Coordinates of C-alpha atoms and ligand atoms in Angstrom, one line a residue:
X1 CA -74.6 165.4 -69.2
X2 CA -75.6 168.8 -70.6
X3 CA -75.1 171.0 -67.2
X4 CA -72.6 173.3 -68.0
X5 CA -73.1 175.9 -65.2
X6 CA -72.1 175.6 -61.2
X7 CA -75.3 176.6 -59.2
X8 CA -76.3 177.5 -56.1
X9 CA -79.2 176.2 -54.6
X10 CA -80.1 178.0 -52.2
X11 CA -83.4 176.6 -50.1
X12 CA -85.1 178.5 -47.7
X13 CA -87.2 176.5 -45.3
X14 CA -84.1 174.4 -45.4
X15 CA -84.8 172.6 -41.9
X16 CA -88.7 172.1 -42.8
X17 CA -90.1 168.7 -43.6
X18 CA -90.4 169.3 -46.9
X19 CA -86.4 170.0 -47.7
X20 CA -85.3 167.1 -45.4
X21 CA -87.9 164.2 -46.9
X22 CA -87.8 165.4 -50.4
X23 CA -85.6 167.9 -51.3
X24 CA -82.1 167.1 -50.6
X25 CA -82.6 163.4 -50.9
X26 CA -83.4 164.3 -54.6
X27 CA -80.0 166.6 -54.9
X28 CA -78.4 163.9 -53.1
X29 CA -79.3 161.3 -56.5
X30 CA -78.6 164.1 -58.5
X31 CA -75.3 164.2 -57.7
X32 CA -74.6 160.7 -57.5
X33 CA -75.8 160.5 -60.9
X34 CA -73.9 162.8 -62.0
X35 CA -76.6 165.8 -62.5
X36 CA -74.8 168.0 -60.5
X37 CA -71.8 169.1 -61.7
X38 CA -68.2 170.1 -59.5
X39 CA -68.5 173.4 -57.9
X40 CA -72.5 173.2 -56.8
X41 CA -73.5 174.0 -53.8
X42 CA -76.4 173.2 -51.4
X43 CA -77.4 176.3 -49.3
X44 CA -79.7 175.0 -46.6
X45 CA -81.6 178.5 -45.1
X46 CA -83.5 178.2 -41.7
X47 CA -84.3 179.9 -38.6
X48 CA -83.4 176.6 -36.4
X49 CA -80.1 177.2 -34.7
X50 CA -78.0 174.4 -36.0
X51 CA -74.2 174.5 -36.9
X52 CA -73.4 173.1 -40.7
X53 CA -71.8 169.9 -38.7
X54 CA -75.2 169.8 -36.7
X55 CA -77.1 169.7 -39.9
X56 CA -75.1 167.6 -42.3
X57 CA -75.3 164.7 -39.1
X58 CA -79.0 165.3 -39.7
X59 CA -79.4 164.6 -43.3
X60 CA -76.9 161.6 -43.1
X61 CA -78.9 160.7 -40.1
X62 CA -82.5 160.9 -42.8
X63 CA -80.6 159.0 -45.6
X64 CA -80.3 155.9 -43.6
X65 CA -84.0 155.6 -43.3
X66 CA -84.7 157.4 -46.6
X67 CA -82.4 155.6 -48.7
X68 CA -82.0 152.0 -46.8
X69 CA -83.0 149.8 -49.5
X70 CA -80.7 151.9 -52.0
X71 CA -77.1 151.4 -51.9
X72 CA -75.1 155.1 -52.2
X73 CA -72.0 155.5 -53.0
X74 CA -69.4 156.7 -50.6
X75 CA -67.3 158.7 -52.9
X76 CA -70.6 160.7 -53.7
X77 CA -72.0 161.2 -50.4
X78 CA -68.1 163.1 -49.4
X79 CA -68.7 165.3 -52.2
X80 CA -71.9 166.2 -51.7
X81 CA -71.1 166.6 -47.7
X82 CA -68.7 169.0 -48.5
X83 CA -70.8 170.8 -50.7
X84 CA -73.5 170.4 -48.2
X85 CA -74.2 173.9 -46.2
X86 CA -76.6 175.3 -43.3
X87 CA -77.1 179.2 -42.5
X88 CA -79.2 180.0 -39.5
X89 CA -81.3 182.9 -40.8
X90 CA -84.2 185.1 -39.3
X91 CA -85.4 185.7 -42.9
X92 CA -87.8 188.4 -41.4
X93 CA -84.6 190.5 -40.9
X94 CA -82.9 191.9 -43.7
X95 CA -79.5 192.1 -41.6
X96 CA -79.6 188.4 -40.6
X97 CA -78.8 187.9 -44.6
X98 CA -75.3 189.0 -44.0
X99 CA -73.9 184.8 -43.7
X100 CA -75.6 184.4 -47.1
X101 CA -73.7 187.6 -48.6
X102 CA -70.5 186.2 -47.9
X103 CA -71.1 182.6 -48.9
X104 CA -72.3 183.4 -52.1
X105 CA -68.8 186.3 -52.7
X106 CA -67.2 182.9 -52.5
X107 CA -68.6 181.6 -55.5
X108 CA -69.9 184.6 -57.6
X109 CA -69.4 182.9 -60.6
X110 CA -72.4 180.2 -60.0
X111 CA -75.8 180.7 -60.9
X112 CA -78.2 181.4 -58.2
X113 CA -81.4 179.1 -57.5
X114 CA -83.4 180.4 -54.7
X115 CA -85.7 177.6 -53.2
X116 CA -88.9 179.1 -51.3
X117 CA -89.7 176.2 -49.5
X118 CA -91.7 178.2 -46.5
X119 CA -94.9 179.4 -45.5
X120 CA -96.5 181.3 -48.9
X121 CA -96.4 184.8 -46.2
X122 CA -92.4 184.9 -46.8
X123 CA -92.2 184.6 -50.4
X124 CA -92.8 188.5 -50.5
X125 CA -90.1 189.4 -47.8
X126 CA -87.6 187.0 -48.7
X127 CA -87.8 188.3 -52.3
X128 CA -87.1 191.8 -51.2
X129 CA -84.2 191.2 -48.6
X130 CA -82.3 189.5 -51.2
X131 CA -82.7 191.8 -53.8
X132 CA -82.0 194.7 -50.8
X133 CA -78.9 192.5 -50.6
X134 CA -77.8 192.4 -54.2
X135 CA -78.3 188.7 -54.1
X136 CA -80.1 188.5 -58.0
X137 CA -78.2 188.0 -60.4
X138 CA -79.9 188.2 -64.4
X139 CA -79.3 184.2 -64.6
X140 CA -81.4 184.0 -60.7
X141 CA -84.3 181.6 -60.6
X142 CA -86.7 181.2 -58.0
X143 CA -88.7 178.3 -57.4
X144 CA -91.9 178.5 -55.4
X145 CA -93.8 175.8 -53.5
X146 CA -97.4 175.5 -53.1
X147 CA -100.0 176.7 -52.1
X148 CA -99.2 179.8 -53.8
X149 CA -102.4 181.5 -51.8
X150 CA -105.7 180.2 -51.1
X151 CA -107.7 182.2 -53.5
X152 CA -107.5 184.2 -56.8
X153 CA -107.1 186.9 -54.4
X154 CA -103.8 185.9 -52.2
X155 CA -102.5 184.3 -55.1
X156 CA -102.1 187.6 -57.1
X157 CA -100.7 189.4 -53.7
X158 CA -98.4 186.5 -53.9
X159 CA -97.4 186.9 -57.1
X160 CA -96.9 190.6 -57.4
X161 CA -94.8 190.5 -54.6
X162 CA -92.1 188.0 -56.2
X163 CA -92.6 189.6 -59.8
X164 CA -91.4 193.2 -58.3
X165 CA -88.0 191.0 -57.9
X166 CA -87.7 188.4 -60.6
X167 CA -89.0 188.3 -63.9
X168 CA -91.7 185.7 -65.3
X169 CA -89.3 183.7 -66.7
X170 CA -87.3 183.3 -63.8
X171 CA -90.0 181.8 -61.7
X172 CA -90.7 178.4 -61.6
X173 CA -93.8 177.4 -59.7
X174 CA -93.5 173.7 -58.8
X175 CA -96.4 171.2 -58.9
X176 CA -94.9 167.8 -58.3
X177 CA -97.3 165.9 -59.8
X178 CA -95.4 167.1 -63.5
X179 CA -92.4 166.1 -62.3
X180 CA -93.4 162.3 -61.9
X181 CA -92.0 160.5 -64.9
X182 CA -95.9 158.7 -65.5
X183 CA -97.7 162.1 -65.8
X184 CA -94.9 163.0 -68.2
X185 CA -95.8 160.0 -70.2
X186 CA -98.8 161.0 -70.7
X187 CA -97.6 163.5 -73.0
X188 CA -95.2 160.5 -74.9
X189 CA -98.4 158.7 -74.9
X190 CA -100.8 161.4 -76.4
X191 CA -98.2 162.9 -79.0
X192 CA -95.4 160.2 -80.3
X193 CA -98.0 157.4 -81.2
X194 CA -100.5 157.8 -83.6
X195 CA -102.7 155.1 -82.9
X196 CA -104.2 157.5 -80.2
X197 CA -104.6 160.5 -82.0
X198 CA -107.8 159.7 -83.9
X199 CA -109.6 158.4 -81.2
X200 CA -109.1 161.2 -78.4
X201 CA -112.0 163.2 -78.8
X202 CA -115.7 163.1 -77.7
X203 CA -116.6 160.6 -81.1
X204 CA -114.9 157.8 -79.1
X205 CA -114.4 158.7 -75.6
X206 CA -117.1 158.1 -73.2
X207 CA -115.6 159.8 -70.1
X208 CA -112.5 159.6 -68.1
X209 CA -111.8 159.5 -64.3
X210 CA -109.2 160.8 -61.8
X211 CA -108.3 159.5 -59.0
X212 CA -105.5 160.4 -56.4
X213 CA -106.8 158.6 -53.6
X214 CA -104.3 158.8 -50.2
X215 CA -104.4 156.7 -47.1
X216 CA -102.3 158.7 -45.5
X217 CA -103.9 161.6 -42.5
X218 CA -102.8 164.5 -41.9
X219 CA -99.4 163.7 -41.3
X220 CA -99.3 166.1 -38.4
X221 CA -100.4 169.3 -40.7
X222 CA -104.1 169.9 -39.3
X223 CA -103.3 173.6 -39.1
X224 CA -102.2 173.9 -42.9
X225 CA -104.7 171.3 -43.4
X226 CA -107.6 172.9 -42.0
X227 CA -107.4 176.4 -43.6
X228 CA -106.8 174.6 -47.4
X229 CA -108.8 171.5 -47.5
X230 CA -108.9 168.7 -50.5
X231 CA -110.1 171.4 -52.9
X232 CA -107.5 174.0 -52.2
X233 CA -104.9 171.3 -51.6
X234 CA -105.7 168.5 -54.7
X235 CA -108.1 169.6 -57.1
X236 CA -106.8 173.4 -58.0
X237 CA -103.9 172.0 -58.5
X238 CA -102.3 168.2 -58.9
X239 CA -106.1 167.3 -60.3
X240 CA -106.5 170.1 -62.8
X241 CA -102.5 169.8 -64.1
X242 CA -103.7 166.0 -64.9
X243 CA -106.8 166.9 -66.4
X244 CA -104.7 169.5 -68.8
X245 CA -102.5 166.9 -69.5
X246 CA -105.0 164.9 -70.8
X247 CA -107.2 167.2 -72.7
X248 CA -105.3 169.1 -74.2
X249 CA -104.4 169.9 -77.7
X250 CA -101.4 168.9 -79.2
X251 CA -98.7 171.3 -78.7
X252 CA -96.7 172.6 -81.2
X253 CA -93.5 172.1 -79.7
X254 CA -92.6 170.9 -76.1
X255 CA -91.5 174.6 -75.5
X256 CA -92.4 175.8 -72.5
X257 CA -94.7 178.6 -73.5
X258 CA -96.6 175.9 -76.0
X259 CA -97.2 173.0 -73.6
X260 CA -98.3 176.0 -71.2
X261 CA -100.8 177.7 -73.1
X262 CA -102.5 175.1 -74.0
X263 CA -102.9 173.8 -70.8
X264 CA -104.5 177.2 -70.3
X265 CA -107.1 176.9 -72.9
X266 CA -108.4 173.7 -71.2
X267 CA -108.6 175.6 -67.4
X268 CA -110.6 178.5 -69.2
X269 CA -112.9 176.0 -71.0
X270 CA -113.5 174.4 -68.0
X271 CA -117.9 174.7 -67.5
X272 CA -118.4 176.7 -64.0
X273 CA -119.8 174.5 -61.4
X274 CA -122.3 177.3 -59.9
X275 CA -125.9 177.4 -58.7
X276 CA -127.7 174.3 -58.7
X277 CA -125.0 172.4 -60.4
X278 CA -123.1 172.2 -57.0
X279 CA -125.6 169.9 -55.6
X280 CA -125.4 167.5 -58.3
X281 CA -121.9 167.8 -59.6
X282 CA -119.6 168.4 -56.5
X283 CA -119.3 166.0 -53.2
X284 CA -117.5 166.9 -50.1
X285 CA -116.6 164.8 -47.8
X286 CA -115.0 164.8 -43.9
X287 CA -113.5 161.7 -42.6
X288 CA -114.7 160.1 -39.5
X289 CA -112.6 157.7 -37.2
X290 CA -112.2 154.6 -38.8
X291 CA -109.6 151.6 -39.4
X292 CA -106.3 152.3 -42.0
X293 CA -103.7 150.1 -42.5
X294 CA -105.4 147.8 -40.7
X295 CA -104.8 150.3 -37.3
X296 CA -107.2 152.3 -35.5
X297 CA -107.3 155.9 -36.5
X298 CA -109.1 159.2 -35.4
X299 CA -111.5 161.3 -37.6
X300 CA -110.2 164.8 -39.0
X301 CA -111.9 166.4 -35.7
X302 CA -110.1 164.6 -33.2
X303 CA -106.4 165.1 -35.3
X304 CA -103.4 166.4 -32.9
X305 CA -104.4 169.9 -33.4
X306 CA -108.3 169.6 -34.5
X307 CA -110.8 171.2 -33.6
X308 CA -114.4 170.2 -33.5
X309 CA -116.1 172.6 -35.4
X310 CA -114.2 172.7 -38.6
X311 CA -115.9 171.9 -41.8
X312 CA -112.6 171.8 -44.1
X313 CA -113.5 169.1 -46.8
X314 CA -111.3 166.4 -46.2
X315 CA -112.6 164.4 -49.9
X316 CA -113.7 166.0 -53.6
X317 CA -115.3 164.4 -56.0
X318 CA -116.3 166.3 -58.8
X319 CA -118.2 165.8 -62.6
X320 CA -116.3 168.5 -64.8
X321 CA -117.3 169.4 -68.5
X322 CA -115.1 171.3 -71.1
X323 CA -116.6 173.6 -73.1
X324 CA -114.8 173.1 -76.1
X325 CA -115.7 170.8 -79.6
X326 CA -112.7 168.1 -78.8
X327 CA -114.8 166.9 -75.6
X328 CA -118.3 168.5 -76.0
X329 CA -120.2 166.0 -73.8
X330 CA -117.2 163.8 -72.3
X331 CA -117.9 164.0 -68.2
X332 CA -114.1 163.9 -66.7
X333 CA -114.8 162.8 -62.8
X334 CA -112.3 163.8 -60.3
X335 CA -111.8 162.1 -56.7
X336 CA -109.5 163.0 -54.3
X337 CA -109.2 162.4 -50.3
X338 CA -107.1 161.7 -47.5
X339 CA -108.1 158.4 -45.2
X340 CA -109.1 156.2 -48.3
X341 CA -109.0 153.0 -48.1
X342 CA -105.7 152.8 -50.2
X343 CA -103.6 154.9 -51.9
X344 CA -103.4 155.0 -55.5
X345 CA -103.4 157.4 -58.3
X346 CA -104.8 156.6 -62.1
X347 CA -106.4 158.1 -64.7
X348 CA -108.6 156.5 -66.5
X349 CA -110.1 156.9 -70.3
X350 CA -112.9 155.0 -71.0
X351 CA -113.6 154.6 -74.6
X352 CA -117.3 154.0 -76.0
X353 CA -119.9 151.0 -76.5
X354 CA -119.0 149.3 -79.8
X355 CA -122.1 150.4 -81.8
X356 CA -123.5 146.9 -82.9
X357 CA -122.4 143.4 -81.8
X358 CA -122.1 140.5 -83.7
X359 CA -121.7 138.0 -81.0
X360 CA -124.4 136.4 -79.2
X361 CA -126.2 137.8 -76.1
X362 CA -125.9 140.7 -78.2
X363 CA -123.1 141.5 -76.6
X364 CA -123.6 142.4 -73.3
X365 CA -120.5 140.9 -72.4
X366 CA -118.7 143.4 -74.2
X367 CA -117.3 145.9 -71.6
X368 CA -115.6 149.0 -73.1
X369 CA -111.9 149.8 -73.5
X370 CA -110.4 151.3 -71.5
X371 CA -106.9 152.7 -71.2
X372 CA -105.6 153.0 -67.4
X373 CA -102.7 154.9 -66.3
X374 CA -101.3 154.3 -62.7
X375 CA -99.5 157.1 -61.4
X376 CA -98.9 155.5 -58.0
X377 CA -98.1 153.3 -55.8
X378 CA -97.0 151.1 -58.8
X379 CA -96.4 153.6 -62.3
X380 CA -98.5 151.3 -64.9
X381 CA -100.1 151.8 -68.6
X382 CA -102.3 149.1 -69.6
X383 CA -105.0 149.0 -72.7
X384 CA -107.9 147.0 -71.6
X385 CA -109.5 145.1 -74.6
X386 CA -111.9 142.2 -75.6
X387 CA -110.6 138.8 -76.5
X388 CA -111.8 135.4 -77.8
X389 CA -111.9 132.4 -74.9
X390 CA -109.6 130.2 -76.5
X391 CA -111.2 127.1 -76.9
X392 CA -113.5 125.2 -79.0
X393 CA -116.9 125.8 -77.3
X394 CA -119.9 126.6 -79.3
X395 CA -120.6 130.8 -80.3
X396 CA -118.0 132.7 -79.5
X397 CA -116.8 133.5 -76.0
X398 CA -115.0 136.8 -75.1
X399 CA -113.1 137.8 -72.3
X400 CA -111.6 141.2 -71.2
X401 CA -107.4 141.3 -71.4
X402 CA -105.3 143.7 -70.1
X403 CA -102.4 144.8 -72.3
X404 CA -99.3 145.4 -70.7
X405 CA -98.0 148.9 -72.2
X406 CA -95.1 149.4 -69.6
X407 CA -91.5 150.1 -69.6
X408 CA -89.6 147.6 -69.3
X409 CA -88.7 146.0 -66.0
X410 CA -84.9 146.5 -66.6
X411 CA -85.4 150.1 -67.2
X412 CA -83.5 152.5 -65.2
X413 CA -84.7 153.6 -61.6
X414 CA -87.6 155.8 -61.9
X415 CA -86.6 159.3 -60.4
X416 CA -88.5 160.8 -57.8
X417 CA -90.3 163.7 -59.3
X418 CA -88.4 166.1 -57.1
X419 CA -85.4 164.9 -59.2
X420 CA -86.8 165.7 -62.2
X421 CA -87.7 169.1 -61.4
X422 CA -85.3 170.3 -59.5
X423 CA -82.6 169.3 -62.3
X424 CA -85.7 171.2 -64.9
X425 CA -84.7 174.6 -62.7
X426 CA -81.3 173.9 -63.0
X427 CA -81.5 173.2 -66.4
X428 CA -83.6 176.5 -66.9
X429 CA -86.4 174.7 -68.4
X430 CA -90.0 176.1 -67.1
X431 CA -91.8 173.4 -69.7
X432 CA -93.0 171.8 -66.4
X433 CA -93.8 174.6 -64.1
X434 CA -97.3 176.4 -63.8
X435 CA -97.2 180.0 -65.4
X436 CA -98.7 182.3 -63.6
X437 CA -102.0 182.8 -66.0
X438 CA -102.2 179.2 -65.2
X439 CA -102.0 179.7 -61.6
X440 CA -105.0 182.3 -61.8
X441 CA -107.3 180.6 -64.3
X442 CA -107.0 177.5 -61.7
X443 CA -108.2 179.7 -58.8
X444 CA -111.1 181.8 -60.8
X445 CA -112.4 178.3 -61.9
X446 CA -112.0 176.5 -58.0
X447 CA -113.1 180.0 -56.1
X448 CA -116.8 179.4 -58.1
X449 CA -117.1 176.0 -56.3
X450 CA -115.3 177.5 -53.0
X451 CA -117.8 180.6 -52.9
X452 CA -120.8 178.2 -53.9
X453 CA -120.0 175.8 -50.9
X454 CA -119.9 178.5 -48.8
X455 CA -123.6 180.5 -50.0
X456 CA -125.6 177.3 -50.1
X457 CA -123.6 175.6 -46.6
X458 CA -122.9 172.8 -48.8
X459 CA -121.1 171.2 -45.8
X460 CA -119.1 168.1 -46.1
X461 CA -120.4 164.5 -45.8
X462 CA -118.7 162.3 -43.5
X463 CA -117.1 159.4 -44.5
X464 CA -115.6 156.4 -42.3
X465 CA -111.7 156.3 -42.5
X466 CA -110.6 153.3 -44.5
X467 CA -113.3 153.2 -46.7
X468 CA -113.9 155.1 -50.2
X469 CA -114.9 158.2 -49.5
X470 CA -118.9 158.9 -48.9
X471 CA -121.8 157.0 -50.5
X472 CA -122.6 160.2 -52.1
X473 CA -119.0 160.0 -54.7
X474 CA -120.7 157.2 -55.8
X475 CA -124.3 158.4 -56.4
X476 CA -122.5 161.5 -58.4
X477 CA -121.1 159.1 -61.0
X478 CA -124.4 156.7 -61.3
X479 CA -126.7 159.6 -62.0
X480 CA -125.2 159.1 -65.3
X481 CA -125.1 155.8 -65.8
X482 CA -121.8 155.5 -65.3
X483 CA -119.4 153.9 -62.0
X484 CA -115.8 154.5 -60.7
X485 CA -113.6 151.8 -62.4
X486 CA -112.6 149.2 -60.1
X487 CA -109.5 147.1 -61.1
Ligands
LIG1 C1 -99.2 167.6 -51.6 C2 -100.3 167.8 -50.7 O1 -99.1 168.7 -52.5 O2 -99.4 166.4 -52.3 C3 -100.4 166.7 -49.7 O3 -100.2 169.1 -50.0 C4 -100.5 165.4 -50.4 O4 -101.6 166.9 -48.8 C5 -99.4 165.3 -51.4 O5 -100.4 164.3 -49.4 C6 -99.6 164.0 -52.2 O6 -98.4 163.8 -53.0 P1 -98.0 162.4 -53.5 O7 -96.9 162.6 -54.5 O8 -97.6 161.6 -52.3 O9 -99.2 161.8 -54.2

């Protein structure tokens, strides 16, 4: 274990659905596995009037559902109970911060980790009410959730707001999807095995596809929802952070500042999708009532909340180009959308035709390889390749194989990306954490399509619930040729 310091953590929004399904069930592993070390503390901030005993029933309360096929360990769960604490705050009022003052005299010696896990409008005032209240320290981090705005525009009077208080390198914006141990392994992939090296670029790639598909509603969030849609919510960021991972170049070390600006060079060399483009290379789509999980559910107007008239794209699918000479001509599709007919996530890297067979029926048999990575619900990397029928029969026979390229079935439990990061702020490292030129580039490049929808009343086509999203995700990808891979 490496953690030398005592911390802090301090998360506002700390009775919001976020902090109880995610957050403190990943501190709780973290200190079970010994992550945290003695003398860190768990500051739950929140407007909901609740005593610390009122609160801690609730999380133990949440762990029995949350961790029932896991077994925790008792001496553990005591420690972390008593490190466990709730402040009832009106975080709009700079005097209400007075609790917070004195819990954090007690311990001035730990560094400070301010979670903002609220509603983007706060990020400003909480900033300024601690730092009113001499709560940042030089060894303070603060960690921001998404959406950090819902344009270039609000994402910069986001930004200023929290860089008037805390420096650059003290603010770690948090895109989950980096802290699942798969999407990391992209980058062990791409950069500790040679065998790949060669061949990732446009001479043997064909084109690759994304897909985070969800089956999952709205999960009573129409109102979020409904302002941010699958473009805002997916694409700008989760979608684009894989794409960089993917196409980007090597970096030269895992440095933060490497691995982040060349994830920037693949956002700016990302083609505009303007004009007449947006017809042919975008597809919105709105889901109607259908059947999911084999149960009867409503369509995105008639959500708890919903409103008839909304045209919030509940589906993306996208063809995106990168202007640069590693993947001049490589189509990267994108796909994302809640309602689908099952969730999974997967990238996939389809390599080229073979340029001449040698086997008979000139090989038309021959399907090309193709190297899948499963993010979710399963984390998988297999190679698909071509293969001789074993056998004696006359001319040869091939068939397509999958090769297995995962980790082994005895390996470790696989954190939940919350874990991972969490322990990354702790740990001060920002490798994982959007930059703010990062941030910005993503918004200038989505606000094209955004503003384009918009102008030409693109409006999104509906789709039934349960199924794959509409016809029209599909006619994007065969206008060149080309279909979604299908397992
Ligand atoms: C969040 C989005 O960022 O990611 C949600 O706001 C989405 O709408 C979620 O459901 C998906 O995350 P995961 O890890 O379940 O794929």
């Amino acid at each position: 274990m490496n953690e030398k310091r005592a911390c802090d953590i301090i998360i506002f929004g700390g009775h919001g659905d976020l902090a109880l399904r995610k957050l403190i069930p990943a501190l709780f592993h973290l200190c079970q596995d010994g992550y945290l070390i003695e003398g860190t503390r768990i500051i739950a901030v929140s407007r909901e009037k609740l005593t610390r005993q009122e609160y801690t029933d609730l999380i133990l309360e949440r762990f029995k559902t949350t961790f029932k096929d896991q077994s925790f360990n008792e001496y553990f769960l005591e420690r972390f109970k008593n490190n466990l604490y709730y402040l009832s705050i009106d975080l709009m009022q700079e005097k209400a911060y007075a609790p917070l003052i004195d819990l954090l005299a007690k311990k001035p010696e730990n560094e400070r980790i301010n979670y903002l896990s609220t509603a983007p409008s706060l990020f400003g005032v909480i900033c300024k009410f601690l730092n009113t209240s001499k709560l940042i320290m030089p060894t303070s981090r603060v960690v921001l959730e998404k959406p950090i705005g819902n344009n270039l525009e609000s994402s910069q009077v986001i930004n200023d707001e929290v860089a008037r208080y805390f420096d650059e390198s003290a603010i770690f914006r948090i895109d989950h999807y980096l802290g699942k141990d798969t999407v990391q392994n992209i980058l062990a992939l791409r950069f500790s095995n040679m065998l790949f090296a060669p061949i990732w670029n446009a001479q043997y790639i064909d084109h690759i596809q994304i897909t985070v598909a969800e089956s999952v509603g709205l999960e009573g969030r129409w109102g979020y929802y409904n302002n941010y849609g699958a473009m805002r919510d997916m694409v700008q960021n989760h979608l684009l952070q894989l794409l960089c991972l993917i196409a980007m170049e090597p970096p030269s070390s895992l440095d933060g500042n490497s691995v982040r600006d060349e994830k920037l060079k693949v956002i700016r060399s990302l083609r505009a999708i303007e004009n007449e483009a947006l017809a042919l290379k975008t597809v919105r789509g709105q889901y109607a009532a259908g059947v999911s999980d084999q149960k009867a559910v409503p369509g995105f107007l008639e959500e708890d909340g919903g409103n008839a008239n909304s045209d919030t794209e509940t589906f993306v699918a996208l063809r995106v180009d990168i202007d640069n000479w590693r993947w001049n001509g490589v189509p990267i599709y994108l796909r994302t959308g809640k309602r689908l007919r099952k969730r999974y996530s997967e990238i996939v890297i389809d390599f080229k035709d073979i340029p001449h067979s040698i086997f008979p029926k000139g090989g038309q048999c021959i399907d090309s390889n193709k190297l899948v990575i499963r993010l979710q619900p399963d984390e998988s990397i297999s190679m698909f390749i071509m293969n001789k029928i074993p056998g004696l029969s006359e001319g040869m026979r091939l068939q397509r194989v999958e090769l297995d390229l995962n980790i082994p079935k005895n390996a470790p439990r696989s954190p939940d990306a919350y874990e991972h990061l969490l322990l990354d702020v702790v740990r001060n490292n920002p490798t994982l954490f959007m930059r703010r030129d990062e941030v910005e580039a993503a918004w200038i490049w989505a606000d094209k399509i955004l503003e384009g929808w918009k102008k030409q009343n693109i409006t999104p086509k509906s789709y039934t619930a349960g199924t794959d999203g509409p016809s029209a995700s599909i006619a994007l990808i065969e206008r060149d040729g080309r279909s979604w891979y299908e397992k």
